[in-house]
Amino acid sequence: MTTYHPNRTRLLNMMTYISMGLVFLSSLMVFAYARPEALQGNAQKIFYVHLGTFFGSFVLFSVAVVGGVQFLRTRNNKWDILGLSTIEVGLAFALVNIVTGSIWARPIWNTWWTWDPRLLTVTIMWLTYAAYMMLRSGIEDPERRRRFAAVYSILAFSSVILTVVIIRVRPDTIHPVAGGPSVTSPDASGDFDMSPRVVQTLMFSIFTYIVVSITVAWHRIRLENRAQYIQSRKVELLLNA
Amino acid sequence: MLPIILAAKYTEYMLMGYGVAALILGIVIGSIWWRYQMLQKDEALLEQLEKEEKP
């Protein structure tokens, strides 16, 4: 049986309940506290989940880089499991980010999709990580698979950096920049040009989705540990038969 | 506050956005839960087979 220190299980359970509470509070803030924006109306409220899930996936893809580096250093299987789990959950968060962005764009840009530099790079990022899932399942030798996955997860992070940077360096993007300087507004100091309620709700949503993404990834890690343990027991049983 | 929100335009897009987000994250969490249940069944079967193996 895969055993965990009881304190870790307690912490995971606590994080699960905290995540549920945060989602409830965040929904309250989005739907009842933050006022609709004057021009965009309620479509602007998509922004909270759109940005929050991007930060969630960003954190998970960053953790996957740590997993990749640590695996190459130590060859310990737990780092490979960390990489796999964070990328799988990160992909789902990135998908929410892309789909909600498309739904927001329909009333605001009058189109579901356009090949804007940011939309292009985020699509490349998502496909890069989707390819990670497909390619790693195509390699049968476990040691080769883990090595390949570790190197791939480190290199794939360049697509995340490109996605973050693109709206600040390309003048032809129509994607909004939430804060910080960009080519179209070089003097921006990083402040948000929004009402205090919107800023508070946005910050709380980002925090919520980061906590939720980590909690879901942690559950995914536990699932993978259990799956590998049961697989090894199956092999053992077959060899002894 | 609620009347202000409901009176604002593009409410259907807001609901669609949050609905899709809940659906995708629900599928991910549901799939983790479902795979965990399947593993528990596998484990129970393994234990039964191991008991049968032992005299």
Short mmCIF file of C-alpha atoms in Angstrom, two decimals:
data_model
loop_
_atom_site.label_atom_id
_atom_site.label_comp_id
_atom_site.label_asym_id
_atom_site.label_seq_id
_atom_site.Cartn_x
_atom_site.Cartn_y
_atom_site.Cartn_z
CA MET A 1 0.00 0.00 0.00
CA THR A 2 1.25 3.51 -0.87
CA THR A 3 1.59 5.21 2.48
CA TYR A 4 1.75 8.90 3.21
CA HIS A 5 2.61 10.74 6.36
CA PRO A 6 -0.72 11.54 8.10
CA ASN A 7 0.26 15.22 8.28
CA ARG A 8 0.51 15.36 4.49
CA THR A 9 -2.93 13.82 4.05
CA ARG A 10 -4.30 16.26 6.62
CA LEU A 11 -2.71 19.15 4.72
CA LEU A 12 -4.15 17.94 1.41
CA ASN A 13 -7.62 17.59 2.96
CA MET A 14 -7.27 21.06 4.46
CA MET A 15 -6.22 22.50 1.09
CA THR A 16 -9.20 20.81 -0.57
CA TYR A 17 -11.63 22.45 1.88
CA ILE A 18 -9.80 25.78 1.64
CA SER A 19 -10.02 25.59 -2.18
CA MET A 20 -13.77 24.96 -1.99
CA GLY A 21 -14.17 27.91 0.36
CA LEU A 22 -12.05 30.16 -1.86
CA VAL A 23 -14.09 29.23 -4.96
CA PHE A 24 -17.30 30.09 -3.06
CA LEU A 25 -15.91 33.44 -1.83
CA SER A 26 -14.43 34.26 -5.22
CA SER A 27 -17.81 33.57 -6.90
CA LEU A 28 -19.50 35.85 -4.37
CA MET A 29 -17.01 38.62 -5.15
CA VAL A 30 -17.36 38.17 -8.92
CA PHE A 31 -21.16 38.04 -9.00
CA ALA A 32 -22.14 40.25 -6.06
CA TYR A 33 -19.22 42.53 -5.13
CA ALA A 34 -17.49 43.65 -8.35
CA ARG A 35 -19.67 45.99 -10.39
CA PRO A 36 -20.15 45.40 -14.13
CA GLU A 37 -17.83 47.46 -16.31
CA ALA A 38 -19.47 50.46 -18.04
CA LEU A 39 -18.64 49.50 -21.65
CA GLN A 40 -18.14 45.73 -21.50
CA GLY A 41 -20.98 44.99 -19.08
CA ASN A 42 -20.95 41.51 -17.58
CA ALA A 43 -18.62 40.19 -20.29
CA GLN A 44 -15.79 41.84 -18.32
CA LYS A 45 -16.48 39.45 -15.43
CA ILE A 46 -15.10 36.61 -17.58
CA PHE A 47 -11.77 38.34 -17.05
CA TYR A 48 -11.56 37.00 -13.45
CA VAL A 49 -11.67 33.33 -14.44
CA HIS A 50 -9.68 34.00 -17.65
CA LEU A 51 -6.72 35.57 -15.86
CA GLY A 52 -7.02 33.33 -12.78
CA THR A 53 -6.77 30.11 -14.79
CA PHE A 54 -3.83 31.50 -16.76
CA PHE A 55 -1.95 32.10 -13.51
CA GLY A 56 -2.96 28.60 -12.33
CA SER A 57 -1.53 26.99 -15.46
CA PHE A 58 1.55 29.23 -15.30
CA VAL A 59 2.33 28.05 -11.75
CA LEU A 60 1.81 24.39 -12.72
CA PHE A 61 3.98 24.61 -15.85
CA SER A 62 6.67 26.30 -13.73
CA VAL A 63 6.49 23.44 -11.21
CA ALA A 64 6.85 20.99 -14.13
CA VAL A 65 10.17 22.67 -14.99
CA VAL A 66 11.33 22.13 -11.40
CA GLY A 67 10.20 18.48 -11.71
CA GLY A 68 12.14 18.09 -14.96
CA VAL A 69 15.35 19.58 -13.58
CA GLN A 70 15.11 17.57 -10.38
CA PHE A 71 14.49 14.34 -12.30
CA LEU A 72 17.56 14.88 -14.47
CA ARG A 73 19.59 15.56 -11.32
CA THR A 74 18.35 12.71 -9.13
CA ARG A 75 16.62 10.21 -11.51
CA ASN A 76 13.96 9.85 -8.82
CA ASN A 77 10.58 8.77 -10.23
CA LYS A 78 8.65 11.14 -7.94
CA TRP A 79 9.85 14.13 -9.99
CA ASP A 80 8.54 12.54 -13.18
CA ILE A 81 5.15 12.05 -11.49
CA LEU A 82 5.23 15.70 -10.42
CA GLY A 83 5.90 16.79 -14.02
CA LEU A 84 3.19 14.58 -15.51
CA SER A 85 0.54 15.62 -12.96
CA THR A 86 1.22 19.35 -13.12
CA ILE A 87 1.22 19.38 -16.93
CA GLU A 88 -2.02 17.38 -17.15
CA VAL A 89 -3.86 19.71 -14.75
CA GLY A 90 -2.11 22.79 -16.21
CA LEU A 91 -3.44 21.85 -19.66
CA ALA A 92 -7.01 21.89 -18.33
CA PHE A 93 -6.49 25.31 -16.73
CA ALA A 94 -4.93 26.64 -19.94
CA LEU A 95 -7.91 25.29 -21.91
CA VAL A 96 -10.30 27.18 -19.60
CA ASN A 97 -8.17 30.29 -20.18
CA ILE A 98 -8.39 29.95 -23.97
CA VAL A 99 -12.12 29.10 -24.11
CA THR A 100 -13.16 31.88 -21.71
CA GLY A 101 -11.03 34.33 -23.69
CA SER A 102 -12.83 33.31 -26.85
CA ILE A 103 -16.25 33.77 -25.16
CA TRP A 104 -15.20 37.25 -23.96
CA ALA A 105 -13.95 38.15 -27.46
CA ARG A 106 -17.31 37.42 -29.12
CA PRO A 107 -19.17 40.51 -27.78
CA ILE A 108 -16.07 42.72 -27.36
CA TRP A 109 -14.11 42.02 -30.56
CA ASN A 110 -17.15 40.81 -32.48
CA THR A 111 -15.46 37.48 -33.25
CA TRP A 112 -14.87 34.19 -31.41
CA TRP A 113 -11.29 33.98 -32.61
CA THR A 114 -8.64 35.99 -34.40
CA TRP A 115 -4.98 35.20 -35.09
CA ASP A 116 -3.68 37.94 -32.81
CA PRO A 117 -0.04 37.37 -31.65
CA ARG A 118 -1.19 36.53 -28.07
CA LEU A 119 -3.87 34.11 -29.25
CA LEU A 120 -1.37 32.47 -31.56
CA THR A 121 1.28 32.01 -28.85
CA VAL A 122 -1.20 30.69 -26.28
CA THR A 123 -2.41 28.15 -28.86
CA ILE A 124 1.20 27.12 -29.53
CA MET A 125 1.73 26.81 -25.76
CA TRP A 126 -1.34 24.60 -25.33
CA LEU A 127 -0.44 22.38 -28.29
CA THR A 128 3.16 22.06 -27.02
CA TYR A 129 1.93 20.69 -23.69
CA ALA A 130 -0.75 18.54 -25.36
CA ALA A 131 2.06 17.03 -27.46
CA TYR A 132 3.94 16.26 -24.22
CA MET A 133 1.03 14.04 -23.09
CA MET A 134 0.84 12.25 -26.45
CA LEU A 135 4.59 11.82 -26.97
CA ARG A 136 5.30 10.50 -23.48
CA SER A 137 2.57 7.88 -23.78
CA GLY A 138 4.20 6.73 -27.04
CA ILE A 139 7.51 5.77 -25.41
CA GLU A 140 7.45 2.28 -23.93
CA ASP A 141 10.79 2.17 -22.10
CA PRO A 142 10.00 3.83 -18.72
CA GLU A 143 13.49 5.24 -18.16
CA ARG A 144 13.65 6.77 -21.66
CA ARG A 145 10.12 8.12 -21.25
CA ARG A 146 11.00 9.86 -17.98
CA ARG A 147 14.19 11.33 -19.39
CA PHE A 148 12.40 12.56 -22.51
CA ALA A 149 9.53 14.02 -20.44
CA ALA A 150 11.95 15.87 -18.13
CA VAL A 151 13.84 17.50 -21.02
CA TYR A 152 10.59 18.27 -22.88
CA SER A 153 8.93 19.91 -19.86
CA ILE A 154 11.94 22.23 -19.44
CA LEU A 155 12.06 23.20 -23.13
CA ALA A 156 8.25 23.56 -23.38
CA PHE A 157 8.33 26.35 -20.81
CA SER A 158 9.79 28.66 -23.48
CA SER A 159 6.28 28.70 -25.02
CA VAL A 160 4.89 30.00 -21.68
CA ILE A 161 7.49 32.76 -21.53
CA LEU A 162 6.72 33.70 -25.15
CA THR A 163 3.00 33.89 -24.32
CA VAL A 164 3.62 36.18 -21.34
CA VAL A 165 6.06 38.46 -23.17
CA ILE A 166 4.36 38.73 -26.58
CA ILE A 167 1.76 41.38 -25.65
CA ARG A 168 4.50 43.59 -24.25
CA VAL A 169 6.75 43.51 -27.29
CA ARG A 170 4.40 43.31 -30.29
CA PRO A 171 2.67 46.59 -31.17
CA ASP A 172 0.09 44.89 -33.42
CA THR A 173 -1.69 42.96 -30.68
CA ILE A 174 -5.24 43.89 -29.68
CA HIS A 175 -5.11 41.76 -26.52
CA PRO A 176 -5.45 43.93 -23.37
CA VAL A 177 -2.45 44.29 -21.06
CA ALA A 178 -3.64 44.09 -17.45
CA GLY A 179 -0.61 45.80 -15.94
CA GLY A 180 3.00 46.79 -16.51
CA PRO A 181 4.63 48.49 -19.49
CA SER A 182 4.02 47.44 -23.08
CA VAL A 183 4.86 48.80 -26.53
CA THR A 184 1.48 50.53 -26.79
CA SER A 185 1.71 52.09 -23.28
CA PRO A 186 5.43 52.30 -22.34
CA ASP A 187 4.85 54.54 -19.33
CA ALA A 188 2.57 52.12 -17.48
CA SER A 189 4.02 51.45 -14.05
CA GLY A 190 2.21 48.22 -13.35
CA ASP A 191 -0.84 49.77 -11.73
CA PHE A 192 -4.28 48.58 -12.75
CA ASP A 193 -6.54 51.17 -14.31
CA MET A 194 -9.59 49.67 -12.59
CA SER A 195 -11.87 50.40 -9.67
CA PRO A 196 -10.73 49.11 -6.24
CA ARG A 197 -13.52 46.48 -6.19
CA VAL A 198 -12.41 45.11 -9.56
CA VAL A 199 -8.75 45.00 -8.47
CA GLN A 200 -9.64 43.25 -5.17
CA THR A 201 -11.85 40.69 -6.98
CA LEU A 202 -9.18 40.10 -9.62
CA MET A 203 -6.41 39.56 -7.05
CA PHE A 204 -8.62 37.25 -5.00
CA SER A 205 -9.60 35.26 -8.13
CA ILE A 206 -5.96 34.86 -9.16
CA PHE A 207 -5.08 33.63 -5.65
CA THR A 208 -8.08 31.26 -5.69
CA TYR A 209 -7.21 29.66 -9.01
CA ILE A 210 -3.56 29.24 -8.03
CA VAL A 211 -4.58 27.42 -4.82
CA VAL A 212 -7.17 25.32 -6.70
CA SER A 213 -4.66 24.37 -9.42
CA ILE A 214 -2.09 23.24 -6.83
CA THR A 215 -4.72 21.25 -4.90
CA VAL A 216 -6.02 19.46 -8.01
CA ALA A 217 -2.45 18.71 -9.14
CA TRP A 218 -1.67 17.29 -5.70
CA HIS A 219 -4.69 14.93 -5.98
CA ARG A 220 -3.47 13.96 -9.46
CA ILE A 221 -0.03 13.14 -8.00
CA ARG A 222 -1.66 10.86 -5.43
CA LEU A 223 -3.65 9.15 -8.18
CA GLU A 224 -0.48 8.53 -10.22
CA ASN A 225 1.37 7.15 -7.18
CA ARG A 226 -1.47 4.75 -6.53
CA ALA A 227 -1.73 3.74 -10.20
CA GLN A 228 2.00 2.94 -10.37
CA TYR A 229 1.84 1.01 -7.09
CA ILE A 230 -1.08 -1.14 -8.31
CA GLN A 231 0.67 -1.66 -11.66
CA SER A 232 3.77 -2.97 -9.86
CA ARG A 233 1.60 -5.32 -7.77
CA LYS A 234 -0.04 -6.66 -10.94
CA VAL A 235 3.37 -7.36 -12.46
CA GLU A 236 4.49 -9.06 -9.24
CA LEU A 237 1.38 -11.26 -9.22
CA LEU A 238 1.87 -12.25 -12.85
CA LEU A 239 5.53 -13.13 -12.26
CA ASN A 240 4.63 -15.27 -9.26
CA ALA A 241 1.80 -17.05 -11.05
CA MET B 1 -26.28 44.94 -6.22
CA LEU B 2 -27.95 41.95 -7.93
CA PRO B 3 -30.30 44.12 -10.07
CA ILE B 4 -27.27 46.13 -11.28
CA ILE B 5 -25.52 42.93 -12.37
CA LEU B 6 -28.58 41.43 -14.04
CA ALA B 7 -29.38 44.70 -15.83
CA ALA B 8 -25.89 44.94 -17.36
CA LYS B 9 -25.41 43.76 -20.93
CA TYR B 10 -23.73 40.52 -22.07
CA THR B 11 -24.91 38.51 -19.04
CA GLU B 12 -25.33 35.46 -21.32
CA TYR B 13 -21.61 35.57 -22.22
CA MET B 14 -20.63 35.81 -18.55
CA LEU B 15 -22.80 32.78 -17.73
CA MET B 16 -21.42 30.89 -20.73
CA GLY B 17 -17.85 31.66 -19.64
CA TYR B 18 -18.33 30.48 -16.08
CA GLY B 19 -20.40 27.50 -17.23
CA VAL B 20 -17.67 26.29 -19.59
CA ALA B 21 -15.00 26.85 -16.92
CA ALA B 22 -17.01 24.80 -14.39
CA LEU B 23 -17.59 22.07 -16.99
CA ILE B 24 -13.90 21.70 -17.97
CA LEU B 25 -12.62 21.77 -14.38
CA GLY B 26 -15.48 19.47 -13.34
CA ILE B 27 -14.42 16.94 -16.00
CA VAL B 28 -10.81 17.05 -14.74
CA ILE B 29 -11.78 16.60 -11.08
CA GLY B 30 -14.41 13.98 -12.04
CA SER B 31 -11.87 12.01 -14.09
CA ILE B 32 -9.41 11.97 -11.16
CA TRP B 33 -12.17 10.71 -8.86
CA TRP B 34 -13.36 8.11 -11.40
CA ARG B 35 -9.82 6.78 -12.03
CA TYR B 36 -9.30 6.56 -8.27
CA GLN B 37 -12.48 4.45 -7.94
CA MET B 38 -11.28 2.15 -10.73
CA LEU B 39 -7.92 1.73 -8.99
CA GLN B 40 -9.68 0.81 -5.75
CA LYS B 41 -11.59 -1.89 -7.63
CA ASP B 42 -8.32 -3.13 -9.15
CA GLU B 43 -6.71 -3.22 -5.73
CA ALA B 44 -9.62 -5.20 -4.25
CA LEU B 45 -9.35 -7.69 -7.12
CA LEU B 46 -5.59 -7.99 -6.61
CA GLU B 47 -6.06 -8.69 -2.91
CA GLN B 48 -8.63 -11.37 -3.73
CA LEU B 49 -6.28 -12.99 -6.28
CA GLU B 50 -3.40 -12.88 -3.81
CA LYS B 51 -5.53 -14.61 -1.18
CA GLU B 52 -6.48 -17.31 -3.67
CA GLU B 53 -2.80 -17.78 -4.57
CA LYS B 54 -1.82 -18.42 -0.98
CA PRO B 55 -2.73 -21.92 0.32
#
